[in-house]
Amino acid sequence: MVDGEKKNSRSFWLYSALRCFQKPISREMKPEEEHGNVMIDSNQTQRAGGWKAVPYVLGNETFERLATFGLLANFMVYLLREYHMDLVFASNVLNIWSGVTNFAPLVGAFISDTYTGRFATIAFGSFASLLGMSIVTLTAWMPQLHPPKCNLKRCLGPDKAQLGVLLMGLSLLSVGAGGIRPCSIPFGVDQFDSTTEEGIKGINSFFNWYYTTFTLVLLITQTVVVYIQDTVSWVIGFGIPTVLMGGSIILFFIGRRIYVRVKPEGSVFSGIARVFVAVYKKRHLKLPTEGEVDGVFYDPPLKQTASSKLPLTNQCRFLNKAAFIVDNDLESDGTPANQWRLCSIQQVEEIKCLVKICPIWASGIISVTSIAQQGTFIVSQALIMDRHLGPKFQIPAGSIGVISLITVAIWLPFYDRILVPALQKVTKHEGGITHLQRIGIGIIFSILSMIVAGLIENKRRGDAILHPHAPPISVMWLAPQLILLGFCDAFNIIGQIEFFNTQFPDDMRSIANALFSCSFACASYLSSLLINIVDQVTGGQGHPGWLASDLNAGRLDYFYFLIAGLGVLNSLYFLYCAHRYHYK
């Protein structure tokens, strides 16, 4: 994995790739099992993978994301137009599904590392994704699975059976993401021998190809797929990713004879649980005063997979009880008699890193909540604005988020090649600014984006009410808030990636990226919670709430201002945490 200090040139799309990254599992191989530049696992009898295996791995991952993001980019429009859901209910469905999908890789990583291995986990996730996409496609194709079209008298929403089928399809897509996303990058890395120069070059090239294909997926889903869904047919728009997902499974299994498969050796999440269990079991013991560590705390030599040894510290000192040696804790050979009662100093200090970073992580949730609005209310605004470019072409509402991607694509090269070198001369810092400073700037942009979003919505609503028969204002009025959200991505999102990956020990890079994935999940749930609270408090008694389905009757601008206000409070909390934080 490239050191976080050297990743200033990474694009915005790095965050989605990195959140899937799990630490490579160590290999135990015999000399006679070496074939070319890649070692084969002791249970592997076929030749090693290398570049011959990479197209199959990348193809599977690319099509899974094409299926999921092809839904996410325009799914708000599908729920509003085809399922006739009100704005609040559709937003809840989208936010909850997004949250579950971002949490699912944590479960998939644990199962893969502990029990099934990466090949089997990817295979299971692929079939789940195919089944989920097939069900969602059927909801658009079969009239019985979606509400009838609206007429002049009434507009019916989905019944329980139709809603149940839709949610079943989305659930299977979340299961598929949980199986594929945490394993695809590590499985690709497994195909190369990291102990050789050629293997290291192969791994670096694999990352470049991975980011390139992922960028193409985002652009295709935000433009081509959304356009087909919006103007041609929802059946075709969902059917194309479904067919591609089926092809990716065939492709993945074609390469099964050349894959390097590494046996599961246990998850890092188990190590975290052991420390807390050991602390609980020894909660009544008193730690010795500061002094010698030898013989008092369990401090075995590091495994070959760990690159740096952490010294025992007095931060969160109660956790040191997990490494405190008492009678009968050690076997005659010096190994722990019970791993759930005695842990090493290294394990304890790794948990301290997690505890120390969590407050910073929590501060990122609200700023990501601003980004979450791109797929819900900003799309709803675009639906009722003038989206024409010229007399014939109309921008799909779900494609409006491309403005943020373009902003990031233009800004990052300028930031990396021009701004960072200039800042380095002033600050003498390798990255120009520190990781926490970059995160803080991103938080400011998230606040500004919501303030601008509220002002623009206030203008749009005012014009629509004062001039009801005039054409709506152009959708390009949404560009300023989307540009600011792009800057939020460029600073906050990448800043978090760099911060987590440099401040965690090497053995816990999987936790670092899992935390980042959880930020998006928590932001989706927080957004859903805010929506429900605001809808219940501001609506009812015969008057529409802030988040009424008719945006002209509601006050969506107030909701944006509310998120901005929470962002201001969050920025004060972040400044407090950042001031107290000490870099590794």
Coordinates of C-alpha atoms in Angstrom, one line a residue:
M1 CA 0.0 0.0 0.0
V2 CA 1.4 3.4 -0.9
D3 CA 2.2 5.5 2.1
G4 CA -0.5 8.1 2.8
E5 CA 2.1 11.0 2.8
K6 CA 2.7 10.3 -0.9
K7 CA -0.9 10.1 -2.0
N8 CA -1.6 13.8 -2.7
S9 CA -2.0 13.0 -6.4
R10 CA -4.7 10.5 -5.7
S11 CA -8.1 11.4 -7.2
F12 CA -11.4 11.6 -5.4
W13 CA -12.2 8.1 -6.5
L14 CA -9.4 6.8 -4.4
Y15 CA -11.7 6.8 -1.4
S16 CA -14.0 4.2 -2.8
A17 CA -11.1 1.9 -3.7
L18 CA -9.3 2.3 -0.4
R19 CA -12.4 1.6 1.7
C20 CA -12.4 -1.9 0.2
F21 CA -8.7 -2.5 1.0
Q22 CA -7.9 -5.1 3.6
K23 CA -4.5 -6.1 4.7
P24 CA -3.0 -9.0 2.7
I25 CA -3.0 -12.2 4.6
S26 CA 0.5 -13.6 5.2
R27 CA 1.6 -16.5 3.1
E28 CA 3.4 -19.6 4.2
M29 CA 5.0 -21.3 1.2
K30 CA 7.5 -23.9 0.5
P31 CA 10.6 -23.3 -1.7
E32 CA 9.6 -26.0 -4.1
E33 CA 6.3 -24.3 -4.7
E34 CA 7.8 -21.2 -6.4
H35 CA 6.7 -20.7 -10.0
G36 CA 8.2 -17.7 -11.8
N37 CA 7.8 -14.5 -9.9
V38 CA 4.8 -15.5 -7.8
M39 CA 4.6 -17.9 -4.9
I40 CA 1.7 -20.4 -4.7
D41 CA 0.0 -21.2 -1.4
S42 CA 0.6 -24.6 0.1
N43 CA -2.8 -25.7 -0.8
Q44 CA -2.5 -24.4 -4.4
T45 CA -1.5 -26.9 -7.0
Q46 CA -2.1 -24.9 -10.1
R47 CA 0.3 -22.3 -11.4
A48 CA 0.3 -18.8 -9.9
G49 CA -2.0 -15.9 -11.2
G50 CA 0.0 -12.8 -11.9
W51 CA -1.3 -10.6 -14.7
K52 CA -3.1 -13.5 -16.3
A53 CA -5.5 -13.4 -13.3
V54 CA -6.0 -9.7 -13.0
P55 CA -8.5 -9.1 -15.9
Y56 CA -10.9 -11.6 -14.3
V57 CA -10.6 -9.9 -10.9
L58 CA -11.0 -6.4 -12.2
G59 CA -13.9 -7.4 -14.5
N60 CA -15.9 -8.9 -11.6
E61 CA -15.3 -5.8 -9.4
T62 CA -16.0 -3.3 -12.2
F63 CA -19.3 -4.8 -13.2
E64 CA -20.5 -5.1 -9.5
R65 CA -19.9 -1.4 -9.1
L66 CA -21.5 -0.6 -12.4
A67 CA -24.6 -2.5 -11.2
T68 CA -24.7 -0.8 -7.8
F69 CA -23.8 2.7 -8.8
G70 CA -26.0 2.4 -11.9
L71 CA -28.8 2.1 -9.4
L72 CA -27.7 4.6 -6.9
A73 CA -27.0 7.5 -9.3
N74 CA -30.6 7.7 -10.5
F75 CA -32.6 5.6 -8.0
M76 CA -34.2 8.6 -6.3
V77 CA -35.8 9.4 -9.7
Y78 CA -37.0 5.8 -10.0
L79 CA -38.6 5.8 -6.6
L80 CA -40.4 9.1 -7.2
R81 CA -41.5 8.5 -10.8
E82 CA -42.2 4.8 -11.0
Y83 CA -43.0 3.9 -7.4
H84 CA -44.8 7.2 -6.6
M85 CA -43.2 7.5 -3.2
D86 CA -43.3 10.8 -1.4
L87 CA -40.0 12.7 -1.0
V88 CA -39.4 11.7 2.7
F89 CA -40.1 8.0 2.2
A90 CA -38.0 7.8 -0.9
S91 CA -35.1 9.5 0.8
N92 CA -35.3 7.1 3.7
V93 CA -35.2 4.1 1.4
L94 CA -32.2 5.4 -0.4
N95 CA -30.3 6.4 2.8
I96 CA -31.0 3.2 4.6
W97 CA -29.9 1.1 1.6
S98 CA -26.8 3.2 1.2
G99 CA -26.0 2.7 4.9
V100 CA -26.5 -1.0 4.8
T101 CA -24.3 -1.3 1.7
N102 CA -21.5 0.6 3.3
F103 CA -21.6 -1.5 6.5
A104 CA -21.9 -4.8 4.7
P105 CA -18.2 -4.9 3.6
L106 CA -17.2 -5.0 7.3
V107 CA -19.1 -8.3 7.7
G108 CA -17.8 -9.6 4.4
A109 CA -14.2 -8.8 5.4
F110 CA -14.6 -10.6 8.8
I111 CA -16.1 -13.7 7.1
S112 CA -13.5 -13.8 4.4
D113 CA -10.5 -13.3 6.7
T114 CA -11.8 -15.8 9.3
Y115 CA -13.7 -18.5 7.5
T116 CA -14.2 -18.7 3.8
G117 CA -11.3 -16.9 2.1
R118 CA -11.5 -14.3 -0.6
F119 CA -12.3 -16.4 -3.7
A120 CA -15.4 -18.0 -2.1
T121 CA -16.6 -14.7 -0.6
I122 CA -16.3 -12.9 -4.0
A123 CA -18.1 -15.7 -5.7
F124 CA -21.0 -15.7 -3.2
G125 CA -21.2 -11.9 -3.4
S126 CA -21.3 -12.0 -7.2
F127 CA -24.2 -14.3 -7.3
A128 CA -26.0 -12.2 -4.7
S129 CA -25.5 -9.1 -6.8
L130 CA -26.7 -10.8 -9.9
L131 CA -29.9 -12.0 -8.2
G132 CA -30.4 -8.5 -6.7
M133 CA -30.0 -6.8 -10.0
S134 CA -32.4 -9.3 -11.6
I135 CA -35.1 -8.6 -9.1
V136 CA -34.7 -4.8 -9.4
T137 CA -34.9 -5.2 -13.2
L138 CA -38.1 -7.3 -12.8
T139 CA -39.7 -4.5 -10.7
A140 CA -39.3 -2.2 -13.8
W141 CA -40.4 -4.8 -16.3
M142 CA -43.4 -6.6 -14.7
P143 CA -46.4 -4.4 -14.2
Q144 CA -47.4 -6.5 -11.2
L145 CA -44.2 -5.5 -9.3
H146 CA -44.6 -1.7 -9.5
P147 CA -47.6 0.7 -9.0
P148 CA -49.8 1.5 -12.0
K149 CA -49.3 4.8 -13.8
C150 CA -50.9 7.9 -12.3
N151 CA -54.1 9.2 -13.8
L152 CA -56.1 12.3 -13.3
K153 CA -58.0 10.9 -10.4
R154 CA -55.4 9.2 -8.3
C155 CA -51.7 8.2 -8.0
L156 CA -51.2 5.0 -6.1
G157 CA -47.9 4.2 -4.2
P158 CA -46.5 0.6 -3.9
D159 CA -48.4 -2.0 -1.9
K160 CA -46.6 -4.2 0.7
A161 CA -45.8 -7.0 -1.8
Q162 CA -44.3 -4.6 -4.4
L163 CA -42.3 -2.8 -1.7
G164 CA -41.1 -6.1 -0.3
V165 CA -39.9 -7.3 -3.7
L166 CA -38.0 -4.1 -4.2
L167 CA -36.4 -4.2 -0.8
M168 CA -35.4 -7.8 -1.3
G169 CA -33.6 -6.9 -4.5
L170 CA -31.8 -4.0 -2.7
S171 CA -30.9 -6.3 0.2
L172 CA -29.3 -8.8 -2.1
L173 CA -27.3 -6.0 -3.7
S174 CA -26.0 -5.0 -0.3
V175 CA -25.0 -8.7 0.4
G176 CA -23.2 -8.7 -2.9
A177 CA -21.3 -5.5 -2.1
G178 CA -20.4 -7.0 1.3
G179 CA -18.8 -10.0 -0.5
I180 CA -17.0 -8.3 -3.4
R181 CA -15.8 -4.9 -2.1
P182 CA -13.7 -5.9 0.8
C183 CA -12.0 -8.8 -1.1
S184 CA -11.5 -7.6 -4.7
I185 CA -8.3 -5.5 -4.1
P186 CA -6.7 -7.9 -1.7
F187 CA -7.5 -10.8 -4.0
G188 CA -5.8 -8.9 -6.9
V189 CA -2.8 -8.2 -4.7
D190 CA -2.7 -11.9 -3.8
Q191 CA -1.9 -12.7 -7.4
F192 CA 1.6 -11.1 -7.1
D193 CA 4.6 -12.0 -5.0
S194 CA 5.3 -8.9 -2.9
T195 CA 8.7 -10.2 -2.0
T196 CA 10.1 -9.6 -5.5
E197 CA 10.7 -6.3 -7.4
E198 CA 8.6 -7.5 -10.3
G199 CA 5.7 -8.4 -7.9
I200 CA 5.8 -5.0 -6.3
K201 CA 5.6 -3.3 -9.7
G202 CA 2.7 -5.6 -10.6
I203 CA 0.9 -4.6 -7.4
N204 CA 1.4 -0.8 -8.1
S205 CA 0.2 -1.3 -11.7
F206 CA -2.8 -3.2 -10.4
F207 CA -3.8 -0.3 -8.2
N208 CA -3.5 2.1 -11.2
W209 CA -5.7 -0.1 -13.3
Y210 CA -8.2 -0.5 -10.4
Y211 CA -8.6 3.3 -10.0
T212 CA -8.8 3.8 -13.8
T213 CA -11.6 1.2 -14.2
F214 CA -13.4 2.6 -11.2
T215 CA -13.3 6.2 -12.6
L216 CA -14.8 4.9 -15.8
V217 CA -17.6 3.2 -13.9
L218 CA -18.5 6.5 -12.2
L219 CA -18.5 8.4 -15.4
I220 CA -20.5 5.7 -17.3
T221 CA -23.1 5.4 -14.5
Q222 CA -23.5 9.1 -14.1
T223 CA -24.0 9.7 -17.8
V224 CA -24.8 6.8 -20.1
V225 CA -26.6 4.5 -17.7
V226 CA -28.6 7.4 -16.2
Y227 CA -29.5 8.7 -19.7
I228 CA -30.8 5.3 -20.8
Q229 CA -32.9 5.0 -17.6
D230 CA -34.2 8.5 -17.9
T231 CA -35.0 8.8 -21.6
V232 CA -35.1 5.3 -23.1
S233 CA -36.3 2.7 -20.6
W234 CA -35.9 1.7 -17.0
V235 CA -35.9 -2.0 -18.0
I236 CA -33.0 -1.5 -20.4
G237 CA -31.3 0.9 -18.0
F238 CA -31.4 -1.8 -15.3
G239 CA -31.1 -4.8 -17.7
I240 CA -27.7 -3.8 -19.1
P241 CA -25.9 -3.8 -15.8
T242 CA -27.7 -7.1 -14.9
V243 CA -26.4 -8.7 -18.1
L244 CA -22.9 -7.4 -17.5
M245 CA -23.0 -8.7 -13.9
G246 CA -23.8 -12.1 -15.2
G247 CA -20.9 -11.9 -17.7
S248 CA -18.6 -10.9 -14.9
I249 CA -19.4 -14.1 -13.0
I250 CA -18.6 -16.2 -16.0
L251 CA -15.4 -14.3 -16.4
F252 CA -14.5 -14.7 -12.8
F253 CA -14.9 -18.5 -12.9
I254 CA -13.0 -18.8 -16.1
G255 CA -10.0 -17.7 -14.3
R256 CA -10.4 -20.0 -11.3
R257 CA -7.6 -22.3 -12.4
I258 CA -4.9 -19.6 -12.4
Y259 CA -5.8 -17.8 -9.2
V260 CA -3.5 -17.7 -6.2
R261 CA -5.8 -18.5 -3.2
V262 CA -4.6 -17.6 0.2
K263 CA -6.1 -19.5 3.2
P264 CA -7.9 -17.4 5.8
E265 CA -5.8 -16.8 8.9
G266 CA -8.2 -14.8 11.1
S267 CA -9.6 -11.3 11.1
V268 CA -8.1 -8.2 12.7
F269 CA -11.5 -7.6 14.3
S270 CA -11.0 -10.7 16.4
G271 CA -7.8 -9.2 17.8
I272 CA -9.8 -6.1 18.8
A273 CA -12.4 -8.1 20.6
R274 CA -9.7 -10.1 22.5
V275 CA -8.2 -7.0 24.0
F276 CA -11.5 -5.7 25.4
V277 CA -12.4 -9.1 26.7
A278 CA -9.0 -9.5 28.4
V279 CA -9.4 -6.0 29.9
Y280 CA -12.8 -6.9 31.3
K281 CA -11.6 -10.2 32.8
K282 CA -8.8 -8.4 34.5
R283 CA -10.7 -5.3 35.4
H284 CA -10.2 -5.8 39.2
L285 CA -6.4 -6.1 38.9
K286 CA -4.1 -3.2 39.8
L287 CA -1.4 -2.3 37.3
P288 CA 2.2 -1.9 38.6
T289 CA 3.7 1.5 38.8
E290 CA 5.6 2.8 35.8
G291 CA 8.9 1.0 35.3
E292 CA 10.3 -2.1 33.7
V293 CA 8.1 -3.8 31.0
D294 CA 10.0 -7.0 30.7
G295 CA 8.4 -9.9 32.5
V296 CA 5.4 -7.8 33.6
F297 CA 3.7 -7.3 30.3
Y298 CA 3.5 -9.8 27.5
D299 CA 5.7 -8.6 24.7
P300 CA 6.5 -11.3 22.2
P301 CA 8.5 -10.7 18.9
L302 CA 6.5 -9.3 16.0
K303 CA 5.2 -11.4 13.2
Q304 CA 6.9 -10.9 9.8
T305 CA 3.7 -9.2 8.5
A306 CA 4.1 -6.3 11.0
S307 CA 6.6 -3.6 10.0
S308 CA 7.0 -1.6 13.2
K309 CA 6.8 -2.4 16.9
L310 CA 4.8 0.0 19.1
P311 CA 6.1 0.8 22.6
L312 CA 3.9 0.6 25.7
T313 CA 2.4 4.0 26.5
N314 CA 0.3 5.3 29.4
Q315 CA -2.5 6.7 27.2
C316 CA -5.7 4.9 28.0
R317 CA -3.7 3.0 30.7
F318 CA -6.6 0.8 31.7
L319 CA -6.1 -1.1 28.4
N320 CA -2.6 -2.2 29.6
K321 CA -4.4 -4.8 31.8
A322 CA -4.9 -6.9 28.7
A323 CA -1.1 -7.4 28.4
F324 CA -0.5 -7.7 32.2
I325 CA 0.9 -11.2 33.0
V326 CA -0.6 -13.0 36.0
D327 CA -0.4 -16.6 37.2
N328 CA -1.1 -19.3 34.7
D329 CA -1.4 -16.8 31.8
L330 CA 1.6 -18.3 29.9
E331 CA 2.3 -21.8 28.8
S332 CA 5.7 -23.4 29.3
D333 CA 6.8 -22.3 25.8
G334 CA 5.9 -18.6 26.5
T335 CA 2.7 -18.5 24.5
P336 CA -0.6 -17.3 26.0
A337 CA -2.7 -20.1 27.7
N338 CA -5.8 -18.2 26.7
Q339 CA -5.7 -15.6 23.9
W340 CA -8.9 -14.1 25.3
R341 CA -7.2 -13.3 28.6
L342 CA -3.7 -12.3 27.6
C343 CA -2.8 -10.0 24.7
S344 CA 0.5 -8.6 23.5
I345 CA 1.7 -5.0 24.0
Q346 CA 1.4 -4.6 20.2
Q347 CA -2.2 -5.6 20.2
V348 CA -3.0 -3.2 23.1
E349 CA -1.2 -0.2 21.5
E350 CA -3.0 -0.9 18.2
I351 CA -6.4 -0.6 20.1
K352 CA -5.2 2.6 21.6
C353 CA -4.6 4.0 18.1
L354 CA -8.2 3.1 17.3
V355 CA -9.5 4.8 20.5
K356 CA -7.5 7.9 19.9
I357 CA -8.6 8.3 16.3
C358 CA -12.3 7.6 16.8
P359 CA -13.2 11.2 17.9
I360 CA -11.6 12.5 14.7
W361 CA -13.6 9.9 12.7
A362 CA -16.8 10.9 14.4
S363 CA -16.3 14.5 13.3
G364 CA -16.4 13.4 9.7
I365 CA -19.9 12.0 9.7
I366 CA -21.8 15.3 9.6
S367 CA -19.6 16.7 6.8
V368 CA -20.3 13.5 4.8
T369 CA -24.0 14.1 5.5
S370 CA -23.8 17.1 3.2
I371 CA -22.4 14.9 0.4
A372 CA -25.2 12.5 0.9
Q373 CA -27.7 15.1 -0.2
Q374 CA -26.4 14.8 -3.8
G375 CA -28.3 11.6 -4.3
T376 CA -31.6 12.7 -2.7
F377 CA -32.8 16.3 -2.4
I378 CA -30.5 17.8 -5.0
V379 CA -31.8 15.3 -7.5
S380 CA -35.4 16.2 -6.5
Q381 CA -34.6 19.9 -7.1
A382 CA -33.1 19.0 -10.5
L383 CA -36.3 17.2 -11.5
I384 CA -38.4 20.4 -11.4
M385 CA -35.8 22.8 -12.9
D386 CA -35.0 23.5 -16.5
R387 CA -32.5 20.8 -17.5
H388 CA -32.3 21.6 -21.2
L389 CA -29.0 22.1 -23.0
G390 CA -30.1 23.4 -26.4
P391 CA -33.5 22.8 -27.9
K392 CA -33.4 19.0 -27.8
F393 CA -31.0 17.6 -25.2
Q394 CA -32.1 17.4 -21.6
I395 CA -29.7 16.6 -18.7
P396 CA -31.0 13.6 -16.7
A397 CA -31.6 14.7 -13.1
G398 CA -29.4 11.8 -11.8
S399 CA -26.5 13.1 -13.8
I400 CA -26.2 16.5 -12.1
G401 CA -23.7 15.1 -9.7
V402 CA -21.1 14.9 -12.5
I403 CA -20.4 18.6 -11.7
S404 CA -18.8 17.5 -8.4
L405 CA -16.7 14.9 -10.2
I406 CA -15.5 17.4 -12.8
T407 CA -14.6 19.8 -10.0
V408 CA -12.4 17.2 -8.3
A409 CA -10.8 16.1 -11.6
I410 CA -9.8 19.7 -12.4
W411 CA -8.8 20.7 -8.9
L412 CA -6.6 17.8 -7.8
P413 CA -3.9 18.1 -10.5
F414 CA -3.7 21.8 -9.7
Y415 CA -3.5 21.2 -6.0
D416 CA -0.9 18.4 -6.4
R417 CA 1.4 20.1 -9.0
I418 CA 1.1 23.8 -8.1
L419 CA -0.5 24.5 -4.8
V420 CA 1.2 21.8 -2.7
P421 CA 4.8 22.8 -3.8
A422 CA 4.0 26.4 -3.0
L423 CA 2.7 25.5 0.4
Q424 CA 5.7 23.3 1.1
K425 CA 8.0 26.4 0.8
V426 CA 5.9 28.1 3.5
T427 CA 4.9 25.4 5.9
K428 CA 7.9 23.1 5.4
H429 CA 5.5 20.2 5.5
E430 CA 5.7 17.4 3.0
G431 CA 2.1 17.5 2.1
G432 CA 1.9 21.3 2.2
I433 CA -0.6 21.1 5.0
T434 CA -1.3 18.5 7.7
H435 CA -3.9 15.8 7.3
L436 CA -6.1 17.4 10.0
Q437 CA -5.8 20.8 8.4
R438 CA -7.0 19.3 5.1
I439 CA -9.9 17.6 6.8
G440 CA -10.8 20.9 8.5
I441 CA -10.8 22.8 5.2
G442 CA -13.1 20.1 3.8
I443 CA -15.5 20.6 6.8
I444 CA -15.6 24.3 6.0
F445 CA -16.5 23.6 2.4
S446 CA -19.3 21.2 3.5
I447 CA -20.8 24.0 5.6
L448 CA -20.5 26.5 2.7
S449 CA -22.1 24.1 0.3
M450 CA -25.2 23.7 2.5
I451 CA -25.5 27.5 3.0
V452 CA -25.2 28.1 -0.8
A453 CA -27.7 25.2 -1.3
G454 CA -30.2 26.9 1.0
L455 CA -29.8 30.3 -0.7
I456 CA -30.3 28.8 -4.2
E457 CA -33.3 26.8 -3.1
N458 CA -34.8 29.9 -1.6
K459 CA -34.4 31.7 -4.9
R460 CA -35.7 28.8 -6.9
R461 CA -38.8 28.5 -4.6
G462 CA -39.4 32.2 -4.6
D463 CA -39.3 32.5 -8.4
A464 CA -41.6 29.4 -8.8
I465 CA -44.2 31.0 -6.4
L466 CA -44.0 34.6 -7.8
H467 CA -44.0 33.4 -11.4
P468 CA -46.0 30.1 -11.5
H469 CA -46.5 30.2 -15.2
A470 CA -43.0 31.2 -16.2
P471 CA -40.4 28.5 -17.1
P472 CA -38.4 27.2 -14.1
I473 CA -34.9 28.4 -13.5
S474 CA -32.0 26.5 -15.1
V475 CA -30.6 23.5 -13.3
M476 CA -27.2 25.1 -13.6
W477 CA -28.1 27.2 -10.6
L478 CA -27.2 24.0 -8.6
A479 CA -23.7 24.1 -9.9
P480 CA -22.2 26.4 -7.1
Q481 CA -23.3 24.0 -4.3
L482 CA -22.1 21.0 -6.3
I483 CA -18.7 22.6 -6.9
L484 CA -18.4 23.3 -3.2
L485 CA -19.3 19.7 -2.5
G486 CA -16.5 18.7 -4.9
F487 CA -14.0 20.8 -2.9
C488 CA -15.4 19.1 0.2
D489 CA -14.6 15.7 -1.4
A490 CA -11.1 16.8 -2.5
F491 CA -10.1 18.1 1.0
N492 CA -12.2 16.2 3.5
I493 CA -12.5 12.8 1.9
I494 CA -9.0 12.4 0.7
G495 CA -7.7 14.0 3.9
Q496 CA -9.5 11.3 5.9
I497 CA -8.0 8.6 3.8
E498 CA -4.5 9.9 4.3
F499 CA -5.1 10.5 8.0
F500 CA -6.4 7.0 8.7
N501 CA -3.8 5.2 6.6
T502 CA -0.9 7.0 8.1
Q503 CA -2.0 7.1 11.8
F504 CA -3.0 3.5 12.1
P505 CA -0.3 0.8 12.4
D506 CA 0.3 -1.2 9.2
D507 CA -1.5 -4.2 10.6
M508 CA -4.7 -2.1 11.0
R509 CA -5.0 -0.6 7.5
S510 CA -8.1 -2.7 7.1
I511 CA -9.6 -1.0 10.2
A512 CA -8.6 2.4 8.8
N513 CA -10.5 1.9 5.6
A514 CA -13.4 0.1 7.3
L515 CA -13.8 3.2 9.5
F516 CA -14.0 5.4 6.4
S517 CA -16.7 3.1 4.9
C518 CA -18.6 3.4 8.2
S519 CA -18.5 7.3 7.9
F520 CA -20.7 7.0 4.8
A521 CA -23.0 4.5 6.4
C522 CA -23.4 6.6 9.5
A523 CA -23.9 9.7 7.4
S524 CA -26.7 8.0 5.5
Y525 CA -28.4 7.0 8.7
L526 CA -28.0 10.4 10.2
S527 CA -29.5 12.0 7.1
S528 CA -32.4 9.6 7.4
L529 CA -32.9 10.5 11.1
L530 CA -32.8 14.2 10.4
I531 CA -35.3 13.8 7.6
N532 CA -37.8 11.9 9.8
I533 CA -37.4 14.3 12.7
V534 CA -37.8 17.4 10.5
D535 CA -40.8 15.9 8.7
Q536 CA -42.6 15.0 12.0
V537 CA -41.8 18.3 13.7
T538 CA -42.5 20.7 10.8
G539 CA -45.4 18.9 9.1
G540 CA -49.0 17.9 10.1
Q541 CA -52.2 19.7 11.2
G542 CA -53.1 20.5 7.6
H543 CA -49.9 22.3 6.6
P544 CA -46.9 20.9 4.7
G545 CA -43.6 20.4 6.4
W546 CA -40.2 21.5 5.3
L547 CA -39.7 18.4 3.2
A548 CA -43.0 18.2 1.4
S549 CA -43.1 16.3 -1.8
D550 CA -44.1 19.5 -3.5
L551 CA -40.8 21.5 -3.0
N552 CA -42.6 24.8 -3.7
A553 CA -44.9 24.1 -0.7
G554 CA -42.1 22.9 1.6
R555 CA -39.0 24.7 2.9
L556 CA -36.0 22.6 1.7
D557 CA -33.8 25.7 2.1
Y558 CA -34.4 25.5 5.9
F559 CA -33.3 21.9 5.9
Y560 CA -30.1 22.8 4.2
F561 CA -29.5 25.6 6.7
L562 CA -30.1 23.1 9.5
I563 CA -27.4 20.8 8.2
A564 CA -25.1 23.9 7.9
G565 CA -25.8 24.8 11.5
L566 CA -24.9 21.3 12.6
G567 CA -21.8 21.6 10.5
V568 CA -20.8 24.7 12.4
L569 CA -21.2 22.9 15.8
N570 CA -19.3 19.9 14.3
S571 CA -16.4 22.2 13.2
L572 CA -16.0 23.4 16.8
Y573 CA -15.9 19.8 18.0
F574 CA -13.4 19.0 15.3
L575 CA -11.1 21.9 16.3
Y576 CA -11.2 20.7 19.9
C577 CA -10.3 17.1 18.9
A578 CA -7.6 18.2 16.4
H579 CA -6.0 20.4 19.0
R580 CA -5.7 17.5 21.5
Y581 CA -4.5 15.0 18.9
H582 CA -0.9 14.0 18.7
Y583 CA 0.4 12.5 15.4
K584 CA 2.0 9.1 15.4

